[in-house]
Each structure stands twice: as structure tokens, then as C-alpha cells.
Amino acid sequence: MENIYIEFEKALEVVLSNVPSLPTEKISLFDSLHRVLAEEILADRDNPPASVSAMDGYGVRFEDIKAVPARLKIVDDIPAGKLSKRKIEKGEAVKIFTGSIIPEGCDTVVPVEYTKEENDFVTIEKNFPKGSNIRKQGEDYKKDSTVLEKGTFITPIEMGVLASVNKTHIKVSVKPRVGIVVTGNEIIEPGEEIKEVSMIRNSNAYTLYGLVKEAGGEPVYFGIVDDDKEKTKKTLIEAFEICDLVVTSGGISMGDYDFIKAILPEIGVETLFYKLKIKPGKPVFFGKRGKKFIFSLPGFPVSTVINFYNFVFPFIRRMLGAQSIFRKKVKGVLAEEFKRKKSNRMEFARCKYVYDVESGEYKVFPLRKQGSGILSAMTGNVGLMVVPIGTDYIPTGELVDLILIKEL
Ligand SMILES: Nc1nc2c(c(=O)[nH]1)N[C@H]1C(S)=C(S)[C@@H](COP(=O)(O)OP(=O)(O)OC[C@H]3O[C@@H](n4cnc5c(N)ncnc54)[C@H](O)[C@@H]3O)O[C@H]1N2
Ligand code: MOO
């Protein structure tokens, strides 16, 4: 019987329209890296809280330094953290430091390098435009303005911003638990003895473990299940009980031992899609069991990774309520022509890329090794060039879509 394969865009729509939401929890700022904000963050005060000096030097009145050299009387000394009680008047200056609050009357700061101090006087040797070297009150953000939006993915930068607005604890989405189940009689764990040439080391569990963490989930590894129906069912039921989402690898194609697809309905999984017009990763299954979901990815290591980035990654990110759910997509210039024999599937062709600073372009080099089992070719700066259905040739110099699956 001929299978009816669905297209990538349709499959993605199905995935995204089924994403459940997660509860939230309050966590310490120290634990916030790579979590997703579940609240909008407002500034508790202006930043800077008052106009401050951006340099070590002398605070002056612009009027007094129009003509230089100008000799001014030093009437105060304001280290950072101290407030000056003195308004500066005509012919006066204050000694000021980076971060010190600008006193009343002062409108310009002259860096110390352009001055000479003698007794209680300073000679300004160079004039500066009015307002120079002053960071204005609220120039970064104003009290009660939004500094971070709900759905922000927290990087070290956001951690610093949260600290500066006094957020020692923040509301984030709970990490979804993602069960990883690997199938295949031939698969053995790293560290185990290879007894037969037919044995294959399990790489998928480890890429999936990393991928789930990278997406923002909590991986729960259920080990390798043999190609045994009953054992696989038992493991999957357990995974569904413990986890929000289950991801399996292998056993999803047409072989006599590829029974994942057959047993899923037997444990109450409803099919949302199976088999797509994509390369690699065609035999991919997405289903639902009550409020829980399952992605069954093909066993080939490259297909597993690419399907994960295409479907599971945005599913997890959207579950977390993240604003940005996809890996970055850029335009790149194809540096070597791309050819393929068949054009009936959308292809995610692995390419090395280089960012050329001068032209501001990504230069894209398709890998010679495009096999679904060749994971080692995907190390380093590899992205995915999107080749549409119907395209079997792309000439050198053509602009192509490139998905930057890795942040290097
Ligand atoms: N008659 C057909 N055969 C196949 C078709 C088809 O349409 N008709 N589709 C092919 C495509 S495309 C893919 S992709 C694969 C997917 O098959 P499975 O999901 O059933 O994967 P397996 O057969 O279990 O494994 C494939 C390959 O990957 C290796 N593998 C599996 N698990 C792991 C792991 N955890 N770590 C490392 N490597 C793993 C496994 O040893 C196999 O070499 O089906 C095609 N066949
Ligand atoms: O769909 Mo499979 O991953 O092309 O080899």
C-alpha cells in the first residue's frame, strides 16, 4: 500500500498546534541559566538612578570651559557612592569619579587627562561639548518600564539584568521531563564489550540527552530496549507515566523488527502524523496519549538529530513558553553547486559554513557525506541548507536558507 506522506510545513503546524503548557515555579537567580521567564520583568528604578559621570575627571559648567585654558576652583570631591551637597557656581569645578552622581549646576565632565590640578584649582585644557561624559538618568531604562518580556530565554546577560532590577528570585516554566527510549537489538552502550561486528554503539541516547537539555527540558533516560514487543511496551508506558514527553529512537521504519509504530496504538497512542516528505528523517512519528506526547524518530543518528531540531526542539521551547522556538535561520551564499538525484522530499542538507565579515555573508559548502548514518561529518560549524521539494540543482552563488543548528 502506498503511504501518504505529509509535507514539512504541515507536520510542523500539527506539532505546534498540539503543544501543552507547563506549570511555573519560583527559582533563585543563581539557577536561572537557560530557563524561560514566565513573568514580565519591570525596572524597580531608573538606570542610571541619577545622572552620573562616565569618566574620572572634573565636573564643570559648560559655560565656564567655552574658552580654554580655563582655571576653575575645586569646591568638592565626589567619590562614587558619595553625594555632593554643594551646587557648583560660576568659576567652580568638582573632582568627580566614574559612577559618581553629577552635582547640581554641573553639566559637563572633563576627563582628568585634559586637566592640570594645582593647589585647589584645576586648569581645563580642552573644551568638550555640553553634556559630555555624563550618563543621563534613566538612559538605560526608566522605572516601571519592561526590561525583560515573558518568554525570554535566560542567558548570562539576562541574569545580570535581573540582578540589576533586584530580582533575586524569578518565575520560570517548570522544565518538561522528556523520556528517552532507545530501541534496537544491535545497540550497546559505550563502555560495553563489542562481541559481534554487528553491534553498534548507542550514540542516539547521548545526542538526545544533550538535545533535550539544550532545548530546556529535563532528560530521563530509560536505556536500550531490545526489539521485544512486551518489554518495549512496558518501558514506554513507564516513560509516559513519569514524563511529559517521550522521544524514541529506531524501529520506526518498514523492517520486520521495526515494531514501534505497531505497538503505539496498542498502548493507547493516537497518531498525529507518520512519515514525512523530508530527507533525512522520513519515518518520523508524532502521537498523543492522553495529555502526553511522543516523537518516534528514526534510528539513523543524523536523522535523529535533524528531526529533533525540526520538531522536538520547537515543541519543547513552545511548551516552556519561549518567545523564540526555532534555531536561527539565515540566508547564505552557496559556495559550491548542489545536486541531487530525486527531488520528491524537502532536504535538510548538511553544510559547513563560514561567516565572511567583509561581505557580511554566510558562505555555504555542502558536505560530500550526506548519509543519514554519518554523524561524525556533523561536528564543527555545520548547518542545514533547506532544499525545497522540486529542486534537484542549486548553482554556485545562489542564496539559500541555512539553519544554524549549533551555536558555536
Ligand atoms: N524498506 C524500507 N526500508 C527503510 C525505509 C523505507 O522507507 N523502506 N526507510 C529508511 C529510512 S529513510 C530510515 S531513516 C531508516 C529508519 O529506520 P528505523 O527508524 O527503523 O531505524 P533502525 O532500523 O532501528 O536503525 C537505523 C540505523 O541506525 C542505527 N541506529 C539505531 N539506533 C541507534 C542508536 N541508538 N545509536 C546509533 N545508531 C543507531 C542502526 O544500527 C541502523 O544502522 O529506515 C530505512 N529503511
Ligand atoms: O529518512 Mo532516512 O533518514 O533519509 O535515511
Tab-separated table of C-alpha atoms and ligand atoms in Angstrom:
chain	number	residue	atom	x	y	z
A	1	MET	CA	0.000	0.000	0.000
A	2	GLU	CA	1.299	3.433	-0.933
A	3	ASN	CA	1.932	5.665	2.062
A	4	ILE	CA	0.568	9.194	2.056
A	5	TYR	CA	3.462	11.292	3.221
A	6	ILE	CA	2.801	14.788	4.522
A	7	GLU	CA	4.915	17.846	3.915
A	8	PHE	CA	7.223	19.504	6.401
A	9	GLU	CA	5.216	22.707	6.907
A	10	LYS	CA	2.003	20.764	7.567
A	11	ALA	CA	3.791	18.492	10.061
A	12	LEU	CA	5.247	21.483	11.885
A	13	GLU	CA	1.787	23.008	12.088
A	14	VAL	CA	0.473	19.790	13.658
A	15	VAL	CA	3.341	19.779	16.160
A	16	LEU	CA	2.919	23.406	17.177
A	17	SER	CA	-0.855	23.219	17.455
A	18	ASN	CA	-0.561	20.392	19.966
A	19	VAL	CA	1.878	21.927	22.444
A	20	PRO	CA	0.626	21.753	26.044
A	21	SER	CA	1.655	24.424	28.542
A	22	LEU	CA	3.660	23.817	31.678
A	23	PRO	CA	3.257	24.981	35.278
A	24	THR	CA	5.621	27.617	36.657
A	25	GLU	CA	7.960	27.687	39.635
A	26	LYS	CA	9.978	30.285	41.522
A	27	ILE	CA	13.738	29.775	41.407
A	28	SER	CA	16.861	31.569	42.579
A	29	LEU	CA	18.628	33.816	40.106
A	30	PHE	CA	21.700	31.587	40.513
A	31	ASP	CA	19.751	28.683	38.967
A	32	SER	CA	18.210	30.666	36.149
A	33	LEU	CA	20.649	29.991	33.279
A	34	HIS	CA	18.824	28.644	30.196
A	35	ARG	CA	15.413	28.770	31.854
A	36	VAL	CA	12.444	30.615	30.323
A	37	LEU	CA	10.881	33.574	32.124
A	38	ALA	CA	7.223	33.092	32.985
A	39	GLU	CA	6.734	36.723	34.043
A	40	GLU	CA	7.358	40.182	32.636
A	41	ILE	CA	10.141	41.991	34.461
A	42	LEU	CA	9.797	45.710	35.191
A	43	ALA	CA	12.529	48.071	36.300
A	44	ASP	CA	12.350	48.875	40.019
A	45	ARG	CA	14.003	52.283	39.401
A	46	ASP	CA	15.647	54.357	36.687
A	47	ASN	CA	19.041	53.187	35.441
A	48	PRO	CA	21.262	55.042	35.971
A	49	PRO	CA	19.256	56.128	39.013
A	50	ALA	CA	20.626	59.676	38.608
A	51	SER	CA	22.888	61.340	36.047
A	52	VAL	CA	26.395	60.044	36.688
A	53	SER	CA	29.886	60.643	35.436
A	54	ALA	CA	31.203	58.277	32.758
A	55	MET	CA	34.817	59.302	33.423
A	56	ASP	CA	37.268	60.157	36.178
A	57	GLY	CA	37.823	63.909	35.911
A	58	TYR	CA	36.218	67.233	36.773
A	59	GLY	CA	32.567	68.201	36.753
A	60	VAL	CA	32.181	71.717	35.319
A	61	ARG	CA	29.684	74.170	33.881
A	62	PHE	CA	29.892	74.119	30.091
A	63	GLU	CA	29.698	77.936	30.087
A	64	ASP	CA	32.998	78.064	32.032
A	65	ILE	CA	35.024	75.944	29.582
A	66	LYS	CA	33.936	77.512	26.292
A	67	ALA	CA	37.269	79.300	26.223
A	68	VAL	CA	40.295	77.220	27.218
A	69	PRO	CA	42.521	77.085	29.113
A	70	ALA	CA	40.026	77.760	31.909
A	71	ARG	CA	41.066	77.938	35.568
A	72	LEU	CA	38.355	76.754	37.969
A	73	LYS	CA	38.218	76.413	41.752
A	74	ILE	CA	37.752	72.860	43.057
A	75	VAL	CA	34.948	73.058	45.598
A	76	ASP	CA	34.247	69.367	46.291
A	77	ASP	CA	35.477	65.844	45.789
A	78	ILE	CA	32.842	63.183	44.959
A	79	PRO	CA	33.952	59.548	45.028
A	80	ALA	CA	31.411	57.016	43.654
A	81	GLY	CA	28.774	56.286	46.275
A	82	LYS	CA	29.004	59.769	47.862
A	83	LEU	CA	26.508	62.560	47.253
A	84	SER	CA	27.657	66.150	46.861
A	85	LYS	CA	25.660	68.669	48.891
A	86	ARG	CA	27.188	71.589	47.034
A	87	LYS	CA	25.732	73.240	43.923
A	88	ILE	CA	28.527	74.401	41.643
A	89	GLU	CA	28.533	78.034	40.714
A	90	LYS	CA	30.284	80.141	38.058
A	91	GLY	CA	34.061	79.503	38.032
A	92	GLU	CA	33.813	76.325	40.093
A	93	ALA	CA	34.508	72.608	39.480
A	94	VAL	CA	34.214	69.350	41.416
A	95	LYS	CA	36.601	66.442	41.353
A	96	ILE	CA	34.498	63.525	40.153
A	97	PHE	CA	34.919	59.798	39.504
A	98	THR	CA	33.341	57.241	37.162
A	99	GLY	CA	29.890	56.436	38.510
A	100	SER	CA	29.658	59.470	40.850
A	101	ILE	CA	26.413	61.421	40.816
A	102	ILE	CA	26.635	64.721	38.967
A	103	PRO	CA	26.097	67.628	41.388
A	104	GLU	CA	23.614	70.405	40.766
A	105	GLY	CA	24.937	73.129	38.454
A	106	CYS	CA	27.360	70.792	36.657
A	107	ASP	CA	26.504	69.829	33.066
A	108	THR	CA	29.771	68.515	31.601
A	109	VAL	CA	32.626	66.255	32.716
A	110	VAL	CA	36.195	66.789	31.534
A	111	PRO	CA	38.397	63.658	31.764
A	112	VAL	CA	41.417	64.042	34.035
A	113	GLU	CA	43.787	63.584	31.046
A	114	TYR	CA	42.812	67.074	29.758
A	115	THR	CA	43.364	68.915	33.029
A	116	LYS	CA	46.077	70.056	35.390
A	117	GLU	CA	45.442	70.346	39.123
A	118	GLU	CA	47.385	72.744	41.317
A	119	ASN	CA	46.530	73.563	44.921
A	120	ASP	CA	42.731	73.957	44.946
A	121	PHE	CA	42.471	74.893	41.280
A	122	VAL	CA	42.144	72.909	38.066
A	123	THR	CA	43.074	74.129	34.610
A	124	ILE	CA	40.879	72.703	31.839
A	125	GLU	CA	42.989	72.401	28.702
A	126	LYS	CA	40.436	71.211	26.162
A	127	ASN	CA	36.801	72.130	25.718
A	128	PHE	CA	34.095	69.495	25.404
A	129	PRO	CA	30.525	69.796	24.125
A	130	LYS	CA	27.832	70.343	26.729
A	131	GLY	CA	26.753	67.071	28.400
A	132	SER	CA	29.987	65.249	27.565
A	133	ASN	CA	30.889	62.198	29.641
A	134	ILE	CA	27.619	62.160	31.543
A	135	ARG	CA	25.370	59.094	31.588
A	136	LYS	CA	21.895	60.576	31.869
A	137	GLN	CA	19.395	59.395	34.489
A	138	GLY	CA	17.222	56.608	33.005
A	139	GLU	CA	19.192	56.412	29.732
A	140	ASP	CA	19.373	52.610	30.101
A	141	TYR	CA	15.776	52.144	31.300
A	142	LYS	CA	13.106	54.034	33.241
A	143	LYS	CA	11.364	52.873	36.424
A	144	ASP	CA	8.406	50.546	35.639
A	145	SER	CA	9.460	50.029	32.026
A	146	THR	CA	9.714	46.430	30.741
A	147	VAL	CA	13.291	45.209	30.888
A	148	LEU	CA	12.569	41.570	30.045
A	149	GLU	CA	9.499	40.098	28.433
A	150	LYS	CA	7.686	36.945	29.430
A	151	GLY	CA	9.117	34.083	27.388
A	152	THR	CA	12.708	35.364	27.449
A	153	PHE	CA	15.343	32.641	27.330
A	154	ILE	CA	17.790	33.437	30.116
A	155	THR	CA	21.455	33.734	29.206
A	156	PRO	CA	24.183	35.203	31.464
A	157	ILE	CA	23.264	38.678	30.131
A	158	GLU	CA	19.658	38.362	31.297
A	159	MET	CA	20.962	37.120	34.672
A	160	GLY	CA	22.852	40.386	35.062
A	161	VAL	CA	19.835	42.450	34.031
A	162	LEU	CA	17.629	40.566	36.521
A	163	ALA	CA	20.123	41.259	39.303
A	164	SER	CA	20.229	44.950	38.446
A	165	VAL	CA	16.452	45.224	38.889
A	166	ASN	CA	16.602	43.381	42.222
A	167	LYS	CA	15.107	40.099	41.019
A	168	THR	CA	16.821	37.547	43.250
A	169	HIS	CA	14.042	35.046	42.554
A	170	ILE	CA	12.087	34.694	39.340
A	171	LYS	CA	9.126	32.816	37.961
A	172	VAL	CA	10.045	30.370	35.199
A	173	SER	CA	8.332	27.474	33.425
A	174	VAL	CA	8.968	24.101	35.006
A	175	LYS	CA	11.309	22.036	32.833
A	176	PRO	CA	9.381	19.349	30.964
A	177	ARG	CA	10.560	15.829	31.686
A	178	VAL	CA	11.487	14.186	28.430
A	179	GLY	CA	11.795	10.402	28.421
A	180	ILE	CA	14.393	8.911	26.079
A	181	VAL	CA	13.872	5.331	24.925
A	182	VAL	CA	16.332	3.719	22.536
A	183	THR	CA	15.445	0.569	20.579
A	184	GLY	CA	17.472	-1.992	18.690
A	185	ASN	CA	18.924	-5.457	19.451
A	186	GLU	CA	22.209	-4.435	17.880
A	187	ILE	CA	22.644	-1.357	20.069
A	188	ILE	CA	25.046	-1.492	23.015
A	189	GLU	CA	26.098	1.202	25.461
A	190	PRO	CA	29.531	2.820	25.265
A	191	GLY	CA	31.795	1.004	27.714
A	192	GLU	CA	30.286	-2.417	26.892
A	193	GLU	CA	32.369	-5.032	25.134
A	194	ILE	CA	31.811	-5.404	21.374
A	195	LYS	CA	31.218	-9.131	20.912
A	196	GLU	CA	29.966	-9.128	17.330
A	197	VAL	CA	30.775	-6.981	14.351
A	198	SER	CA	27.031	-6.334	14.029
A	199	MET	CA	26.919	-4.447	17.330
A	200	ILE	CA	26.503	-0.704	17.160
A	201	ARG	CA	27.352	1.756	19.909
A	202	ASN	CA	24.446	3.781	21.148
A	203	SER	CA	25.092	7.354	20.161
A	204	ASN	CA	21.463	8.469	19.909
A	205	ALA	CA	20.767	8.321	23.640
A	206	TYR	CA	23.602	10.759	24.197
A	207	THR	CA	22.787	13.176	21.409
A	208	LEU	CA	19.153	13.097	22.548
A	209	TYR	CA	20.176	13.667	26.168
A	210	GLY	CA	22.154	16.728	25.120
A	211	LEU	CA	19.469	17.925	22.710
A	212	VAL	CA	16.760	17.750	25.381
A	213	LYS	CA	18.942	19.748	27.777
A	214	GLU	CA	19.800	22.269	25.096
A	215	ALA	CA	16.114	22.750	24.321
A	216	GLY	CA	15.417	23.396	28.021
A	217	GLY	CA	13.963	20.039	29.086
A	218	GLU	CA	14.929	17.529	31.776
A	219	PRO	CA	16.060	14.286	30.133
A	220	VAL	CA	15.074	10.983	31.745
A	221	TYR	CA	16.897	8.076	30.172
A	222	PHE	CA	15.157	4.693	30.083
A	223	GLY	CA	18.011	2.787	28.445
A	224	ILE	CA	18.009	0.478	25.434
A	225	VAL	CA	15.026	-1.801	24.919
A	226	ASP	CA	15.547	-4.942	22.854
A	227	ASP	CA	13.424	-5.469	19.802
A	228	ASP	CA	10.883	-7.174	22.052
A	229	LYS	CA	7.297	-6.026	21.916
A	230	GLU	CA	6.277	-6.611	25.513
A	231	LYS	CA	9.430	-5.118	27.046
A	232	THR	CA	9.165	-2.073	24.780
A	233	LYS	CA	5.506	-1.550	25.678
A	234	LYS	CA	6.306	-1.769	29.396
A	235	THR	CA	9.120	0.775	29.081
A	236	LEU	CA	7.010	3.158	27.024
A	237	ILE	CA	4.112	3.015	29.493
A	238	GLU	CA	6.536	3.773	32.336
A	239	ALA	CA	8.027	6.660	30.348
A	240	PHE	CA	4.553	8.099	29.693
A	241	GLU	CA	3.760	7.901	33.410
A	242	ILE	CA	6.893	9.733	34.536
A	243	CYS	CA	7.401	12.178	31.673
A	244	ASP	CA	5.587	14.978	29.840
A	245	LEU	CA	7.009	13.905	26.509
A	246	VAL	CA	8.607	10.699	25.223
A	247	VAL	CA	11.207	10.509	22.465
A	248	THR	CA	12.211	7.161	20.995
A	249	SER	CA	14.929	6.300	18.524
A	250	GLY	CA	14.874	3.485	15.980
A	251	GLY	CA	12.448	0.785	14.942
A	252	ILE	CA	10.069	3.121	13.161
A	253	SER	CA	10.578	2.072	9.564
A	254	MET	CA	9.425	-0.931	7.476
A	255	GLY	CA	11.575	-3.824	8.773
A	256	ASP	CA	10.151	-6.918	10.466
A	257	TYR	CA	11.665	-5.757	13.748
A	258	ASP	CA	10.594	-2.131	13.406
A	259	PHE	CA	7.544	-2.515	15.621
A	260	ILE	CA	7.416	0.836	17.435
A	261	LYS	CA	4.732	2.074	15.061
A	262	ALA	CA	2.693	-1.130	15.563
A	263	ILE	CA	2.734	-1.095	19.352
A	264	LEU	CA	1.945	2.587	19.860
A	265	PRO	CA	-1.813	2.186	19.158
A	266	GLU	CA	-1.812	-0.876	21.423
A	267	ILE	CA	-0.818	1.302	24.377
A	268	GLY	CA	-3.369	3.972	23.527
A	269	VAL	CA	-1.265	6.334	21.416
A	270	GLU	CA	-3.213	8.260	18.787
A	271	THR	CA	-1.331	9.042	15.542
A	272	LEU	CA	-0.919	12.734	14.721
A	273	PHE	CA	1.389	12.031	11.810
A	274	TYR	CA	3.653	9.313	10.461
A	275	LYS	CA	6.130	9.671	7.606
A	276	LEU	CA	7.003	12.970	6.036
A	277	LYS	CA	8.275	14.228	2.701
A	278	ILE	CA	11.630	15.149	4.223
A	279	LYS	CA	15.188	13.933	3.912
A	280	PRO	CA	16.648	12.757	6.168
A	281	GLY	CA	14.165	11.660	8.791
A	282	LYS	CA	11.268	10.452	6.646
A	283	PRO	CA	9.929	7.741	9.004
A	284	VAL	CA	9.052	10.000	11.933
A	285	PHE	CA	6.003	9.509	14.127
A	286	PHE	CA	4.196	12.073	16.287
A	287	GLY	CA	1.424	10.917	18.578
A	288	LYS	CA	-0.595	11.619	21.661
A	289	ARG	CA	-1.548	9.545	24.701
A	290	GLY	CA	-3.948	11.469	26.913
A	291	LYS	CA	-2.138	14.715	27.720
A	292	LYS	CA	1.274	13.298	26.883
A	293	PHE	CA	3.077	13.250	23.555
A	294	ILE	CA	5.557	11.040	21.748
A	295	PHE	CA	8.012	11.569	18.933
A	296	SER	CA	9.412	8.365	17.460
A	297	LEU	CA	12.491	9.277	15.497
A	298	PRO	CA	14.358	7.090	13.033
A	299	GLY	CA	17.400	5.253	14.340
A	300	PHE	CA	19.922	6.737	11.937
A	301	PRO	CA	21.955	9.179	14.071
A	302	VAL	CA	21.764	12.097	11.619
A	303	SER	CA	18.026	11.625	11.084
A	304	THR	CA	17.502	11.607	14.856
A	305	VAL	CA	19.325	14.919	15.290
A	306	ILE	CA	17.666	16.674	12.362
A	307	ASN	CA	14.175	15.538	13.306
A	308	PHE	CA	14.834	16.681	16.833
A	309	TYR	CA	15.830	20.191	15.728
A	310	ASN	CA	12.936	20.387	13.288
A	311	PHE	CA	10.147	19.157	15.557
A	312	VAL	CA	11.089	18.277	19.135
A	313	PHE	CA	13.150	21.401	19.797
A	314	PRO	CA	10.352	23.861	18.889
A	315	PHE	CA	7.846	21.646	20.726
A	316	ILE	CA	9.872	21.843	23.964
A	317	ARG	CA	10.633	25.552	23.552
A	318	ARG	CA	6.963	26.335	22.969
A	319	MET	CA	5.990	24.162	25.960
A	320	LEU	CA	8.274	26.372	28.003
A	321	GLY	CA	6.533	29.457	26.643
A	322	ALA	CA	9.734	30.676	24.968
A	323	GLN	CA	9.425	33.576	22.534
A	324	SER	CA	11.909	32.124	20.119
A	325	ILE	CA	11.405	28.442	19.428
A	326	PHE	CA	13.497	27.749	16.350
A	327	ARG	CA	17.174	27.617	15.653
A	328	LYS	CA	18.337	30.713	13.816
A	329	LYS	CA	17.751	30.687	10.049
A	330	VAL	CA	19.934	32.885	7.823
A	331	LYS	CA	20.489	33.445	4.129
A	332	GLY	CA	23.767	32.085	2.840
A	333	VAL	CA	25.576	32.082	-0.489
A	334	LEU	CA	26.126	28.629	-1.898
A	335	ALA	CA	29.886	28.323	-2.490
A	336	GLU	CA	29.715	25.009	-4.369
A	337	GLU	CA	26.871	23.745	-6.536
A	338	PHE	CA	24.386	21.302	-5.023
A	339	LYS	CA	22.883	18.387	-6.983
A	340	ARG	CA	20.604	15.536	-6.008
A	341	LYS	CA	19.020	12.644	-7.871
A	342	LYS	CA	15.494	12.877	-6.509
A	343	SER	CA	13.595	15.971	-5.556
A	344	ASN	CA	10.432	14.489	-4.073
A	345	ARG	CA	11.361	15.348	-0.453
A	346	MET	CA	12.375	18.586	1.238
A	347	GLU	CA	16.011	18.067	2.133
A	348	PHE	CA	17.983	19.378	5.060
A	349	ALA	CA	21.418	19.112	3.516
A	350	ARG	CA	24.325	19.297	5.911
A	351	CYS	CA	26.738	22.100	5.047
A	352	LYS	CA	29.820	23.635	6.517
A	353	TYR	CA	29.565	27.381	6.678
A	354	VAL	CA	31.854	30.325	7.166
A	355	TYR	CA	30.777	33.831	8.075
A	356	ASP	CA	32.630	36.333	5.935
A	357	VAL	CA	32.957	39.518	7.973
A	358	GLU	CA	33.827	41.732	4.988
A	359	SER	CA	30.846	40.817	2.820
A	360	GLY	CA	28.587	40.105	5.813
A	361	GLU	CA	27.611	36.835	4.135
A	362	TYR	CA	27.477	33.211	5.181
A	363	LYS	CA	29.322	31.062	2.674
A	364	VAL	CA	27.780	27.602	2.418
A	365	PHE	CA	29.671	24.415	1.484
A	366	PRO	CA	27.536	21.242	1.144
A	367	LEU	CA	29.157	18.215	2.804
A	368	ARG	CA	30.247	15.424	0.496
A	369	LYS	CA	28.960	12.879	3.025
A	370	GLN	CA	25.202	13.310	3.297
A	371	GLY	CA	24.360	9.795	4.603
A	372	SER	CA	21.861	9.520	7.452
A	373	GLY	CA	24.301	7.391	9.435
A	374	ILE	CA	27.282	9.742	9.165
A	375	LEU	CA	27.103	11.732	12.376
A	376	SER	CA	30.841	12.450	12.544
A	377	ALA	CA	30.542	14.722	9.486
A	378	MET	CA	28.256	16.975	11.504
A	379	THR	CA	30.848	18.140	14.014
A	380	GLY	CA	32.030	21.750	13.897
A	381	ASN	CA	30.258	24.576	12.131
A	382	VAL	CA	27.608	22.587	10.337
A	383	GLY	CA	24.222	23.985	9.415
A	384	LEU	CA	21.274	22.691	7.412
A	385	MET	CA	20.582	24.030	3.941
A	386	VAL	CA	16.878	23.792	3.148
A	387	VAL	CA	16.317	22.320	-0.315
A	388	PRO	CA	12.656	22.584	-1.358
A	389	ILE	CA	10.632	19.808	-2.990
A	390	GLY	CA	11.083	20.003	-6.771
A	391	THR	CA	14.640	21.399	-6.608
A	392	ASP	CA	17.354	18.987	-7.748
A	393	TYR	CA	20.056	21.527	-8.593
A	394	ILE	CA	21.247	24.761	-6.988
A	395	PRO	CA	24.054	26.637	-8.772
A	396	THR	CA	27.037	28.231	-7.072
A	397	GLY	CA	26.335	31.772	-5.914
A	398	GLU	CA	22.633	31.169	-5.255
A	399	LEU	CA	21.123	32.494	-1.991
A	400	VAL	CA	19.928	29.606	0.170
A	401	ASP	CA	18.229	29.180	3.553
A	402	LEU	CA	20.616	27.907	6.186
A	403	ILE	CA	19.523	26.741	9.644
A	404	LEU	CA	22.258	27.285	12.205
A	405	ILE	CA	21.511	24.281	14.395
A	406	LYS	CA	24.540	24.903	16.568
A	407	GLU	CA	25.733	27.913	18.456
A	408	LEU	CA	29.478	27.835	18.291
B	1	LIG	N1	12.062	-0.838	3.106
B	1	LIG	C1	12.325	0.325	3.647
B	1	LIG	N2	13.374	0.433	4.470
B	1	LIG	C2	13.682	1.612	5.008
B	1	LIG	C3	12.908	2.736	4.707
B	1	LIG	C4	11.800	2.610	3.853
B	1	LIG	O1	11.075	3.556	3.538
B	1	LIG	N3	11.551	1.365	3.347
B	1	LIG	N4	13.267	3.929	5.246
B	1	LIG	C5	14.677	4.116	5.527
B	1	LIG	C6	14.893	5.362	6.209
B	1	LIG	S1	14.695	6.738	5.283
B	1	LIG	C7	15.317	5.423	7.510
B	1	LIG	S2	15.676	6.939	8.181
B	1	LIG	C8	15.517	4.220	8.323
B	1	LIG	C9	14.911	4.400	9.715
B	1	LIG	O2	14.753	3.202	10.283
B	1	LIG	P1	14.417	2.928	11.795
B	1	LIG	O3	13.897	4.087	12.498
B	1	LIG	O4	13.563	1.750	11.810
B	1	LIG	O5	15.836	2.728	12.415
B	1	LIG	P2	16.630	1.390	12.720
B	1	LIG	O6	16.387	0.433	11.632
B	1	LIG	O7	16.322	0.983	14.072
B	1	LIG	O8	18.089	1.966	12.643
B	1	LIG	C10	18.620	2.563	11.506
B	1	LIG	C11	20.138	2.629	11.602
B	1	LIG	O9	20.520	3.442	12.716
B	1	LIG	C12	21.319	2.708	13.640
B	1	LIG	N5	20.911	3.052	14.999
B	1	LIG	C13	19.712	2.783	15.557
B	1	LIG	N6	19.695	3.201	16.829
B	1	LIG	C14	20.881	3.749	17.082
B	1	LIG	C15	21.462	4.343	18.239
B	1	LIG	N7	20.786	4.451	19.371
B	1	LIG	N8	22.713	4.822	18.149
B	1	LIG	C16	23.427	4.705	16.990
B	1	LIG	N9	22.927	4.142	15.859
B	1	LIG	C17	21.676	3.668	15.915
B	1	LIG	C18	21.004	1.268	13.335
B	1	LIG	O10	22.020	0.419	13.732
B	1	LIG	C19	20.776	1.286	11.848
B	1	LIG	O11	22.006	1.264	11.176
B	1	LIG	O12	14.954	3.114	7.721
B	1	LIG	C20	15.283	2.967	6.313
B	1	LIG	N10	14.764	1.724	5.857
B	2	MOO	O1	14.721	9.462	6.068
B	2	MOO	MO1	16.068	8.492	6.210
B	2	MOO	O2	16.625	9.498	7.494
B	2	MOO	O3	16.543	9.549	4.770
B	2	MOO	O4	17.619	7.926	5.916
